[in-house]
PDB file of C-alpha atoms in Angstrom:
ATOM      1  CA  UNK A  68      -0.045   0.349  -0.429  1.00  0.00           C
ATOM      2  CA  UNK A  69       0.968   3.558  -0.472  1.00  0.00           C
ATOM      3  CA  UNK A  70       1.617   4.169   3.411  1.00  0.00           C
ATOM      4  CA  UNK A  71       4.140   1.396   3.328  1.00  0.00           C
ATOM      5  CA  UNK A  72       6.296   2.732   0.462  1.00  0.00           C
ATOM      6  CA  UNK A  73       6.320   5.979   2.094  1.00  0.00           C
ATOM      7  CA  UNK A  74       7.841   4.704   5.954  1.00  0.00           C
ATOM      8  CA  UNK A  75      10.251   2.799   4.176  1.00  0.00           C
ATOM      9  CA  UNK A  76      11.445   5.677   2.092  1.00  0.00           C
ATOM     10  CA  UNK A  77      11.642   8.099   4.919  1.00  0.00           C
ATOM     11  CA  UNK A  78      13.449   5.480   6.949  1.00  0.00           C
ATOM     12  CA  UNK A  79      16.012   5.383   4.787  1.00  0.00           C
ATOM     13  CA  UNK A  80      18.297   8.509   3.221  1.00  0.00           C
ATOM     14  CA  UNK A  81      15.210  10.724   3.164  1.00  0.00           C
ATOM     15  CA  UNK A  82      14.523  10.770   6.669  1.00  0.00           C
ATOM     16  CA  UNK A  83      17.830  12.791   7.027  1.00  0.00           C
ATOM     17  CA  UNK A  84      16.415  15.405   4.614  1.00  0.00           C
ATOM     18  CA  UNK A  85      13.441  15.286   6.789  1.00  0.00           C
ATOM     19  CA  UNK A  86      14.887  16.279   9.782  1.00  0.00           C
ATOM     20  CA  UNK A  87      17.082  18.719   8.280  1.00  0.00           C
ATOM     21  CA  UNK A  88      13.972  20.460   6.791  1.00  0.00           C
ATOM     22  CA  UNK A  89      12.179  20.267  10.207  1.00  0.00           C
ATOM     23  CA  UNK A  90      15.191  21.873  11.922  1.00  0.00           C
ATOM     24  CA  UNK A  91      15.726  24.421   9.967  1.00  0.00           C
ATOM     25  CA  UNK A  92      12.363  25.755  10.491  1.00  0.00           C
ATOM     26  CA  UNK A  93      12.571  25.363  13.916  1.00  0.00           C
ATOM     27  CA  UNK A  94      15.998  27.550  14.125  1.00  0.00           C
ATOM     28  CA  UNK A  95      13.704  30.064  12.555  1.00  0.00           C
ATOM     29  CA  UNK A  96      10.931  29.960  14.781  1.00  0.00           C
ATOM     30  CA  UNK A  97      13.064  30.171  17.675  1.00  0.00           C
ATOM     31  CA  UNK A  98      14.712  33.596  15.783  1.00  0.00           C
ATOM     32  CA  UNK A  99      11.237  34.806  15.629  1.00  0.00           C
ATOM     33  CA  UNK A 100      10.127  34.029  19.902  1.00  0.00           C
ATOM     34  CA  UNK A 101      11.038  30.546  20.699  1.00  0.00           C
ATOM     35  CA  UNK A 102       9.359  27.226  21.267  1.00  0.00           C
ATOM     36  CA  UNK A 103       6.220  28.733  22.482  1.00  0.00           C
ATOM     37  CA  UNK A 104       5.485  30.826  19.553  1.00  0.00           C
ATOM     38  CA  UNK A 105       6.175  27.480  17.636  1.00  0.00           C
ATOM     39  CA  UNK A 106       3.802  26.029  19.779  1.00  0.00           C
ATOM     40  CA  UNK A 107       1.212  28.422  19.125  1.00  0.00           C
ATOM     41  CA  UNK A 108       1.471  28.467  15.191  1.00  0.00           C
ATOM     42  CA  UNK A 109       0.538  24.366  15.496  1.00  0.00           C
ATOM     43  CA  UNK A 110      -2.402  25.083  17.746  1.00  0.00           C
ATOM     44  CA  UNK A 111      -5.244  26.850  16.716  1.00  0.00           C
ATOM     45  CA  UNK A 112      -7.443  28.222  19.719  1.00  0.00           C
ATOM     46  CA  UNK A 113     -10.370  29.712  17.609  1.00  0.00           C
ATOM     47  CA  UNK A 114     -11.289  26.049  16.106  1.00  0.00           C
ATOM     48  CA  UNK A 115     -10.167  23.054  14.199  1.00  0.00           C
ATOM     49  CA  UNK A 116      -8.072  23.130  11.397  1.00  0.00           C
ATOM     50  CA  UNK A 117      -9.508  21.273   8.572  1.00  0.00           C
ATOM     51  CA  UNK A 118      -5.737  21.348   6.588  1.00  0.00           C
ATOM     52  CA  UNK A 119      -3.824  20.379   9.564  1.00  0.00           C
ATOM     53  CA  UNK A 120      -1.972  17.565   7.471  1.00  0.00           C
ATOM     54  CA  UNK A 121      -2.017  19.846   4.255  1.00  0.00           C
ATOM     55  CA  UNK A 122      -3.990  16.877   2.323  1.00  0.00           C
ATOM     56  CA  UNK A 123      -7.425  18.493   2.299  1.00  0.00           C
ATOM     57  CA  UNK A 124      -8.322  18.348  -1.559  1.00  0.00           C
ATOM     58  CA  UNK A 125      -8.317  21.852  -2.599  1.00  0.00           C
ATOM     59  CA  UNK A 126      -5.283  22.440  -0.962  1.00  0.00           C
ATOM     60  CA  UNK A 127      -4.035  19.153  -3.360  1.00  0.00           C
ATOM     61  CA  UNK A 128      -5.278  20.750  -6.628  1.00  0.00           C
ATOM     62  CA  UNK A 129      -2.490  21.743  -9.143  1.00  0.00           C
ATOM     63  CA  UNK A 130      -2.826  25.798 -10.317  1.00  0.00           C
ATOM     64  CA  UNK A 131      -3.219  26.357 -13.872  1.00  0.00           C
ATOM     65  CA  UNK A 132       0.416  27.143 -15.178  1.00  0.00           C
ATOM     66  CA  UNK A 133      -0.706  30.330 -16.597  1.00  0.00           C
ATOM     67  CA  UNK A 134      -2.393  32.168 -14.276  1.00  0.00           C
ATOM     68  CA  UNK A 135      -1.257  30.045 -11.163  1.00  0.00           C
ATOM     69  CA  UNK A 136      -5.220  29.890  -9.823  1.00  0.00           C
ATOM     70  CA  UNK A 137      -6.869  27.429  -8.733  1.00  0.00           C
ATOM     71  CA  UNK A 138     -10.009  27.490 -11.567  1.00  0.00           C
ATOM     72  CA  UNK A 139     -13.318  28.381  -9.890  1.00  0.00           C
ATOM     73  CA  UNK A 140     -14.808  25.394 -11.338  1.00  0.00           C
ATOM     74  CA  UNK A 141     -13.185  22.396  -9.342  1.00  0.00           C
ATOM     75  CA  UNK A 142     -15.792  20.202  -8.270  1.00  0.00           C
ATOM     76  CA  UNK A 143     -14.803  17.367 -10.590  1.00  0.00           C
ATOM     77  CA  UNK A 144     -11.181  17.772  -9.704  1.00  0.00           C
ATOM     78  CA  UNK A 145     -11.582  17.505  -5.786  1.00  0.00           C
ATOM     79  CA  UNK A 146     -13.681  14.517  -5.980  1.00  0.00           C
ATOM     80  CA  UNK A 147     -10.438  13.067  -7.361  1.00  0.00           C
ATOM     81  CA  UNK A 148      -8.422  14.748  -4.469  1.00  0.00           C
ATOM     82  CA  UNK A 149     -11.165  13.012  -1.793  1.00  0.00           C
ATOM     83  CA  UNK A 150      -9.515  10.559   0.618  1.00  0.00           C
ATOM     84  CA  UNK A 151     -11.759   7.359   0.839  1.00  0.00           C
ATOM     85  CA  UNK A 152     -10.314   5.753   3.805  1.00  0.00           C
ATOM     86  CA  UNK A 153     -10.005   5.928   7.370  1.00  0.00           C
ATOM     87  CA  UNK A 154      -6.505   5.186   8.920  1.00  0.00           C
ATOM     88  CA  UNK A 155      -6.293   3.250  12.538  1.00  0.00           C
ATOM     89  CA  UNK A 156      -3.022   3.864  14.302  1.00  0.00           C
ATOM     90  CA  UNK A 157      -1.777   2.179  17.677  1.00  0.00           C
ATOM     91  CA  UNK A 158       0.806   3.575  19.614  1.00  0.00           C
ATOM     92  CA  UNK A 159       2.305   1.177  21.208  1.00  0.00           C
ATOM     93  CA  UNK A 160       4.552   2.402  24.145  1.00  0.00           C
ATOM     94  CA  UNK A 161       7.420  -0.382  25.121  1.00  0.00           C
ATOM     95  CA  UNK A 162       7.935  -2.794  27.974  1.00  0.00           C
ATOM     96  CA  UNK A 163       9.753  -2.011  31.344  1.00  0.00           C
ATOM     97  CA  UNK A 164      13.330  -2.379  30.455  1.00  0.00           C
ATOM     98  CA  UNK A 165      16.684  -2.212  32.558  1.00  0.00           C
ATOM     99  CA  UNK A 166      16.683   1.333  33.643  1.00  0.00           C
ATOM    100  CA  UNK A 167      20.111   1.235  35.103  1.00  0.00           C
ATOM    101  CA  UNK A 168      21.913   0.046  31.958  1.00  0.00           C
ATOM    102  CA  UNK A 169      24.584   3.203  30.191  1.00  0.00           C
ATOM    103  CA  UNK A 170      23.761   2.845  26.893  1.00  0.00           C
ATOM    104  CA  UNK A 171      20.790   1.181  24.705  1.00  0.00           C
ATOM    105  CA  UNK A 172      22.047  -1.563  23.880  1.00  0.00           C
ATOM    106  CA  UNK A 173      22.189  -3.175  27.266  1.00  0.00           C
ATOM    107  CA  UNK A 174      19.032  -1.384  27.626  1.00  0.00           C
ATOM    108  CA  UNK A 175      17.177  -4.558  26.957  1.00  0.00           C
ATOM    109  CA  UNK A 176      13.868  -5.918  28.308  1.00  0.00           C
ATOM    110  CA  UNK A 177      13.436  -7.093  31.880  1.00  0.00           C
ATOM    111  CA  UNK A 178      11.558 -10.558  32.584  1.00  0.00           C
ATOM    112  CA  UNK A 179       8.520  -8.216  33.847  1.00  0.00           C
ATOM    113  CA  UNK A 180       8.598  -6.394  30.621  1.00  0.00           C
ATOM    114  CA  UNK A 181       8.882  -9.265  28.074  1.00  0.00           C
ATOM    115  CA  UNK A 182       5.428 -10.519  29.916  1.00  0.00           C
ATOM    116  CA  UNK A 183       4.174  -6.995  29.341  1.00  0.00           C
ATOM    117  CA  UNK A 184       4.610  -7.360  25.632  1.00  0.00           C
ATOM    118  CA  UNK A 185       3.107 -10.795  25.451  1.00  0.00           C
ATOM    119  CA  UNK A 186       0.472  -9.071  26.858  1.00  0.00           C
ATOM    120  CA  UNK A 187      -0.293  -6.402  24.515  1.00  0.00           C
ATOM    121  CA  UNK A 188       0.402  -8.667  21.454  1.00  0.00           C
ATOM    122  CA  UNK A 189      -2.644 -10.893  22.648  1.00  0.00           C
ATOM    123  CA  UNK A 190      -4.643  -7.819  23.321  1.00  0.00           C
ATOM    124  CA  UNK A 191      -3.916  -6.597  19.778  1.00  0.00           C
ATOM    125  CA  UNK A 192      -4.717 -10.354  18.103  1.00  0.00           C
ATOM    126  CA  UNK A 193      -7.699  -9.955  20.371  1.00  0.00           C
ATOM    127  CA  UNK A 194      -9.519  -7.041  18.715  1.00  0.00           C
ATOM    128  CA  UNK A 195      -9.252  -9.225  15.390  1.00  0.00           C
ATOM    129  CA  UNK A 196      -7.780  -6.396  12.944  1.00  0.00           C
ATOM    130  CA  UNK A 197      -6.233  -7.084  10.118  1.00  0.00           C
ATOM    131  CA  UNK A 198      -3.335  -5.105  10.654  1.00  0.00           C
ATOM    132  CA  UNK A 199      -1.106  -3.923   7.403  1.00  0.00           C
ATOM    133  CA  UNK A 200       2.228  -3.117   9.302  1.00  0.00           C
ATOM    134  CA  UNK A 201       3.981  -2.759  12.610  1.00  0.00           C
ATOM    135  CA  UNK A 202       7.045  -0.281  12.566  1.00  0.00           C
ATOM    136  CA  UNK A 203       9.148   0.486  16.028  1.00  0.00           C
ATOM    137  CA  UNK A 204      11.629   2.924  16.998  1.00  0.00           C
ATOM    138  CA  UNK A 205      14.999   1.395  16.052  1.00  0.00           C
ATOM    139  CA  UNK A 206      15.847   1.585  20.328  1.00  0.00           C
ATOM    140  CA  UNK A 207      16.849  -1.748  21.955  1.00  0.00           C
ATOM    141  CA  UNK A 208      13.360  -1.890  24.169  1.00  0.00           C
ATOM    142  CA  UNK A 209      10.757  -0.853  21.293  1.00  0.00           C
ATOM    143  CA  UNK A 210      12.846  -3.464  18.793  1.00  0.00           C
ATOM    144  CA  UNK A 211      12.361  -6.191  21.504  1.00  0.00           C
ATOM    145  CA  UNK A 212       8.921  -5.051  22.389  1.00  0.00           C
ATOM    146  CA  UNK A 213       7.762  -5.454  18.664  1.00  0.00           C
ATOM    147  CA  UNK A 214       9.513  -8.715  18.457  1.00  0.00           C
ATOM    148  CA  UNK A 215       7.474 -10.057  20.902  1.00  0.00           C
ATOM    149  CA  UNK A 216       3.671  -8.406  20.122  1.00  0.00           C
ATOM    150  CA  UNK A 217       4.996  -9.719  16.453  1.00  0.00           C
ATOM    151  CA  UNK A 218       4.642 -13.527  17.117  1.00  0.00           C
ATOM    152  CA  UNK A 219       0.645 -12.908  18.135  1.00  0.00           C
ATOM    153  CA  UNK A 220       0.197 -10.848  14.335  1.00  0.00           C
ATOM    154  CA  UNK A 221       1.985 -13.808  12.193  1.00  0.00           C
ATOM    155  CA  UNK A 222       3.002 -12.859   8.971  1.00  0.00           C
ATOM    156  CA  UNK A 223       2.845  -9.045   9.945  1.00  0.00           C
ATOM    157  CA  UNK A 224       5.503  -6.544   7.853  1.00  0.00           C
ATOM    158  CA  UNK A 225       8.067  -5.162  10.629  1.00  0.00           C
ATOM    159  CA  UNK A 226      10.030  -2.100   9.965  1.00  0.00           C
ATOM    160  CA  UNK A 227      12.523   0.223  12.062  1.00  0.00           C
ATOM    161  CA  UNK A 228      12.670   3.745  11.907  1.00  0.00           C
ATOM    162  CA  UNK A 229      15.018   6.410  13.687  1.00  0.00           C
ATOM    163  CA  UNK A 230      13.016   9.146  13.824  1.00  0.00           C
ATOM    164  CA  UNK A 231      10.667   7.292  16.260  1.00  0.00           C
ATOM    165  CA  UNK A 232      13.342   7.037  19.022  1.00  0.00           C
ATOM    166  CA  UNK A 233      12.805   8.660  22.550  1.00  0.00           C
ATOM    167  CA  UNK A 234      13.226  12.206  23.035  1.00  0.00           C
ATOM    168  CA  UNK A 235      12.453  16.040  24.700  1.00  0.00           C
ATOM    169  CA  UNK A 236       9.851  17.360  22.132  1.00  0.00           C
ATOM    170  CA  UNK A 237       9.347  20.594  23.061  1.00  0.00           C
ATOM    171  CA  UNK A 238       9.888  22.033  26.435  1.00  0.00           C
ATOM    172  CA  UNK A 239       6.448  21.226  28.813  1.00  0.00           C
ATOM    173  CA  UNK A 240       4.352  23.637  30.160  1.00  0.00           C
ATOM    174  CA  UNK A 241       4.009  23.674  33.158  1.00  0.00           C
ATOM    175  CA  UNK A 242       7.990  22.732  33.642  1.00  0.00           C
ATOM    176  CA  UNK A 243       8.904  20.439  35.901  1.00  0.00           C
ATOM    177  CA  UNK A 244      11.858  20.226  38.860  1.00  0.00           C
ATOM    178  CA  UNK A 245      12.901  16.489  37.948  1.00  0.00           C
ATOM    179  CA  UNK A 246      13.762  16.527  34.296  1.00  0.00           C
ATOM    180  CA  UNK A 247      15.577  19.446  32.317  1.00  0.00           C
ATOM    181  CA  UNK A 248      17.087  18.569  29.295  1.00  0.00           C
ATOM    182  CA  UNK A 249      18.997  21.062  27.651  1.00  0.00           C
ATOM    183  CA  UNK A 250      18.049  23.756  25.138  1.00  0.00           C
ATOM    184  CA  UNK A 251      19.882  21.611  22.615  1.00  0.00           C
ATOM    185  CA  UNK A 252      18.354  18.446  23.295  1.00  0.00           C
ATOM    186  CA  UNK A 253      15.215  20.205  22.760  1.00  0.00           C
ATOM    187  CA  UNK A 254      16.461  22.021  19.262  1.00  0.00           C
ATOM    188  CA  UNK A 255      17.388  18.338  18.099  1.00  0.00           C
ATOM    189  CA  UNK A 256      14.715  15.839  19.526  1.00  0.00           C
ATOM    190  CA  UNK A 257      11.920  18.445  18.887  1.00  0.00           C
ATOM    191  CA  UNK A 258      12.702  19.083  14.695  1.00  0.00           C
ATOM    192  CA  UNK A 259      12.838  14.823  14.955  1.00  0.00           C
ATOM    193  CA  UNK A 260      10.121  14.128  16.386  1.00  0.00           C
ATOM    194  CA  UNK A 261       7.933  16.614  14.779  1.00  0.00           C
ATOM    195  CA  UNK A 262       8.934  15.105  11.455  1.00  0.00           C
ATOM    196  CA  UNK A 263       7.944  11.398  12.751  1.00  0.00           C
ATOM    197  CA  UNK A 264       4.609  13.020  13.163  1.00  0.00           C
ATOM    198  CA  UNK A 265       4.340  14.692   9.794  1.00  0.00           C
ATOM    199  CA  UNK A 266       5.502  11.581   8.729  1.00  0.00           C
ATOM    200  CA  UNK A 267       2.953   8.889  10.340  1.00  0.00           C
ATOM    201  CA  UNK A 268      -0.128  10.881  11.553  1.00  0.00           C
ATOM    202  CA  UNK A 269      -1.883  12.528   8.861  1.00  0.00           C
ATOM    203  CA  UNK A 270      -5.016  11.496   6.491  1.00  0.00           C
ATOM    204  CA  UNK A 271      -4.875   8.399   4.309  1.00  0.00           C
ATOM    205  CA  UNK A 272      -3.023   8.896   0.884  1.00  0.00           C
ATOM    206  CA  UNK A 273      -5.332   9.198  -2.008  1.00  0.00           C
ATOM    207  CA  UNK A 274      -4.431   5.640  -3.573  1.00  0.00           C
ATOM    208  CA  UNK A 275      -5.391   3.910  -0.732  1.00  0.00           C
ATOM    209  CA  UNK A 276      -9.045   1.871  -0.840  1.00  0.00           C
ATOM    210  CA  UNK A 277      -9.234  -0.083   2.321  1.00  0.00           C
ATOM    211  CA  UNK A 278      -9.150   1.409   6.000  1.00  0.00           C
ATOM    212  CA  UNK A 279      -5.761   0.345   7.487  1.00  0.00           C
ATOM    213  CA  UNK A 280      -4.688  -0.659  10.741  1.00  0.00           C
ATOM    214  CA  UNK A 281      -0.830   0.268  11.429  1.00  0.00           C
ATOM    215  CA  UNK A 282       1.128  -0.458  14.813  1.00  0.00           C
ATOM    216  CA  UNK A 283       3.723   1.998  15.754  1.00  0.00           C
ATOM    217  CA  UNK A 284       5.759   0.856  18.751  1.00  0.00           C
ATOM    218  CA  UNK A 285       7.834   3.529  20.329  1.00  0.00           C
ATOM    219  CA  UNK A 286       8.017   5.861  23.404  1.00  0.00           C
ATOM    220  CA  UNK A 287       5.923   7.877  26.116  1.00  0.00           C
ATOM    221  CA  UNK A 288       7.260  11.331  25.040  1.00  0.00           C
ATOM    222  CA  UNK A 289       7.007  10.608  21.231  1.00  0.00           C
ATOM    223  CA  UNK A 290       3.212   8.847  21.783  1.00  0.00           C
ATOM    224  CA  UNK A 291       2.296  12.209  24.045  1.00  0.00           C
ATOM    225  CA  UNK A 292       3.148  14.497  22.056  1.00  0.00           C
ATOM    226  CA  UNK A 293       2.193  13.024  18.535  1.00  0.00           C
ATOM    227  CA  UNK A 294      -1.302  12.804  20.389  1.00  0.00           C
ATOM    228  CA  UNK A 295      -1.420  16.545  21.436  1.00  0.00           C
ATOM    229  CA  UNK A 296      -0.363  17.705  18.108  1.00  0.00           C
ATOM    230  CA  UNK A 297      -3.340  15.364  16.314  1.00  0.00           C
ATOM    231  CA  UNK A 298      -5.596  16.480  18.483  1.00  0.00           C
ATOM    232  CA  UNK A 299      -4.829  20.106  17.825  1.00  0.00           C
ATOM    233  CA  UNK A 300      -3.806  20.523  21.596  1.00  0.00           C
ATOM    234  CA  UNK A 301      -1.282  22.984  22.769  1.00  0.00           C
ATOM    235  CA  UNK A 302       1.941  20.270  22.361  1.00  0.00           C
ATOM    236  CA  UNK A 303       3.491  21.766  25.348  1.00  0.00           C
ATOM    237  CA  UNK A 304       1.046  19.931  27.401  1.00  0.00           C
ATOM    238  CA  UNK A 305       2.479  16.496  26.761  1.00  0.00           C
ATOM    239  CA  UNK A 306       3.978  15.693  30.003  1.00  0.00           C
ATOM    240  CA  UNK A 307       0.347  16.123  31.688  1.00  0.00           C
ATOM    241  CA  UNK A 308      -0.294  12.697  30.780  1.00  0.00           C
ATOM    242  CA  UNK A 309       1.337   9.202  31.908  1.00  0.00           C
ATOM    243  CA  UNK A 310       1.245   5.916  30.164  1.00  0.00           C
ATOM    244  CA  UNK A 311       2.051   2.285  31.223  1.00  0.00           C
ATOM    245  CA  UNK A 312       4.540   0.376  29.758  1.00  0.00           C
ATOM    246  CA  UNK A 313       2.952  -1.681  27.031  1.00  0.00           C
ATOM    247  CA  UNK A 314      -0.314   0.506  26.814  1.00  0.00           C
ATOM    248  CA  UNK A 315      -2.385   0.814  23.526  1.00  0.00           C
ATOM    249  CA  UNK A 316      -3.211   4.064  22.433  1.00  0.00           C
ATOM    250  CA  UNK A 317      -5.467   4.224  19.539  1.00  0.00           C
ATOM    251  CA  UNK A 318      -6.043   7.624  17.149  1.00  0.00           C
ATOM    252  CA  UNK A 319      -8.592   7.198  13.963  1.00  0.00           C
ATOM    253  CA  UNK A 320      -8.120   9.627  11.157  1.00  0.00           C
ATOM    254  CA  UNK A 321     -11.255   9.799   9.273  1.00  0.00           C
ATOM    255  CA  UNK A 322     -11.059  10.893   5.405  1.00  0.00           C
ATOM    256  CA  UNK A 323     -12.603  14.421   6.090  1.00  0.00           C
ATOM    257  CA  UNK A 324      -9.156  15.095   8.401  1.00  0.00           C
ATOM    258  CA  UNK A 325     -10.727  14.678  11.493  1.00  0.00           C
ATOM    259  CA  UNK A 326      -9.156  13.133  14.347  1.00  0.00           C
ATOM    260  CA  UNK A 327     -10.681  10.938  17.320  1.00  0.00           C
ATOM    261  CA  UNK A 328      -8.640   8.953  20.315  1.00  0.00           C
ATOM    262  CA  UNK A 329     -10.375   6.054  20.823  1.00  0.00           C
ATOM    263  CA  UNK A 330      -8.115   4.948  23.755  1.00  0.00           C
ATOM    264  CA  UNK A 331      -5.529   6.599  25.478  1.00  0.00           C
ATOM    265  CA  UNK A 332      -2.490   4.562  27.467  1.00  0.00           C
ATOM    266  CA  UNK A 333      -5.028   1.530  27.782  1.00  0.00           C
ATOM    267  CA  UNK A 334      -3.646  -1.132  29.702  1.00  0.00           C
ATOM    268  CA  UNK A 335      -7.342  -2.797  31.339  1.00  0.00           C
ATOM    269  CA  UNK A 336      -6.140  -5.856  29.827  1.00  0.00           C
ATOM    270  CA  UNK A 337      -3.071  -6.446  32.051  1.00  0.00           C
ATOM    271  CA  UNK A 338      -3.354  -7.921  35.370  1.00  0.00           C
ATOM    272  CA  UNK A 339      -2.733  -5.180  37.980  1.00  0.00           C
ATOM    273  CA  UNK A 340       0.379  -6.668  39.493  1.00  0.00           C
ATOM    274  CA  UNK A 341       2.071  -6.486  35.625  1.00  0.00           C
ATOM    275  CA  UNK A 342       1.695  -2.940  35.619  1.00  0.00           C
ATOM    276  CA  UNK A 343       4.532  -0.207  35.511  1.00  0.00           C
ATOM    277  CA  UNK A 344       5.156   3.402  34.348  1.00  0.00           C
TER     278      UNK A 344
END
């Protein structure tokens, strides 16, 4: 399907270009007033932005090459640019891992973390959906979680992506005293995570005929930022939410661009003694 090829493309050499572009725009926004200015440009307090993903039909029509204007009678053209399918995106937080390890390679899942991943995989399988792809962050804990989940979704294509790695998306508001990354980390991670959002969170491709069900295994900061951006809430509010390990967050994106949050950090399928954050 179209989104598979696009995902594979961006996680190769093109991913560097996407991050570079986002980083450049982030630098410009800082010169224009800092991170809060960037957040304000993404969230619309006056109402829902129908063209939030730049895929509204009217914005896809190519203007007349001579006049550079969109023709007045473009009803037929609009029909050709209307999305037909709904995308269901399951954002899975990785399972519990060895926090004491000093390198990503050694931050493997704990025994409890492997149990959590098993439970998450069983839950996804029990929904009876025809999943299209499983994408995971390239960090060890996400890869191991995805590998266990895939046992319950046999034959599902699995792909790794650097854009989905954990990081500091944007300075949180209100600030917290126990976690204060350097400004450079926000500058670098923020551009990358925003690039990941633009790559994976949008309405379906025009060529997509059937609804899709995609699983993305990544990290709490990334997921919380995605949710704020998708719902057009102020993105600096991402740290006001908490997600358990192995939790399922389900976003639905309709053909008209409407976004619904069906579940946020669901772990109701896990016994209480298996829950960790």
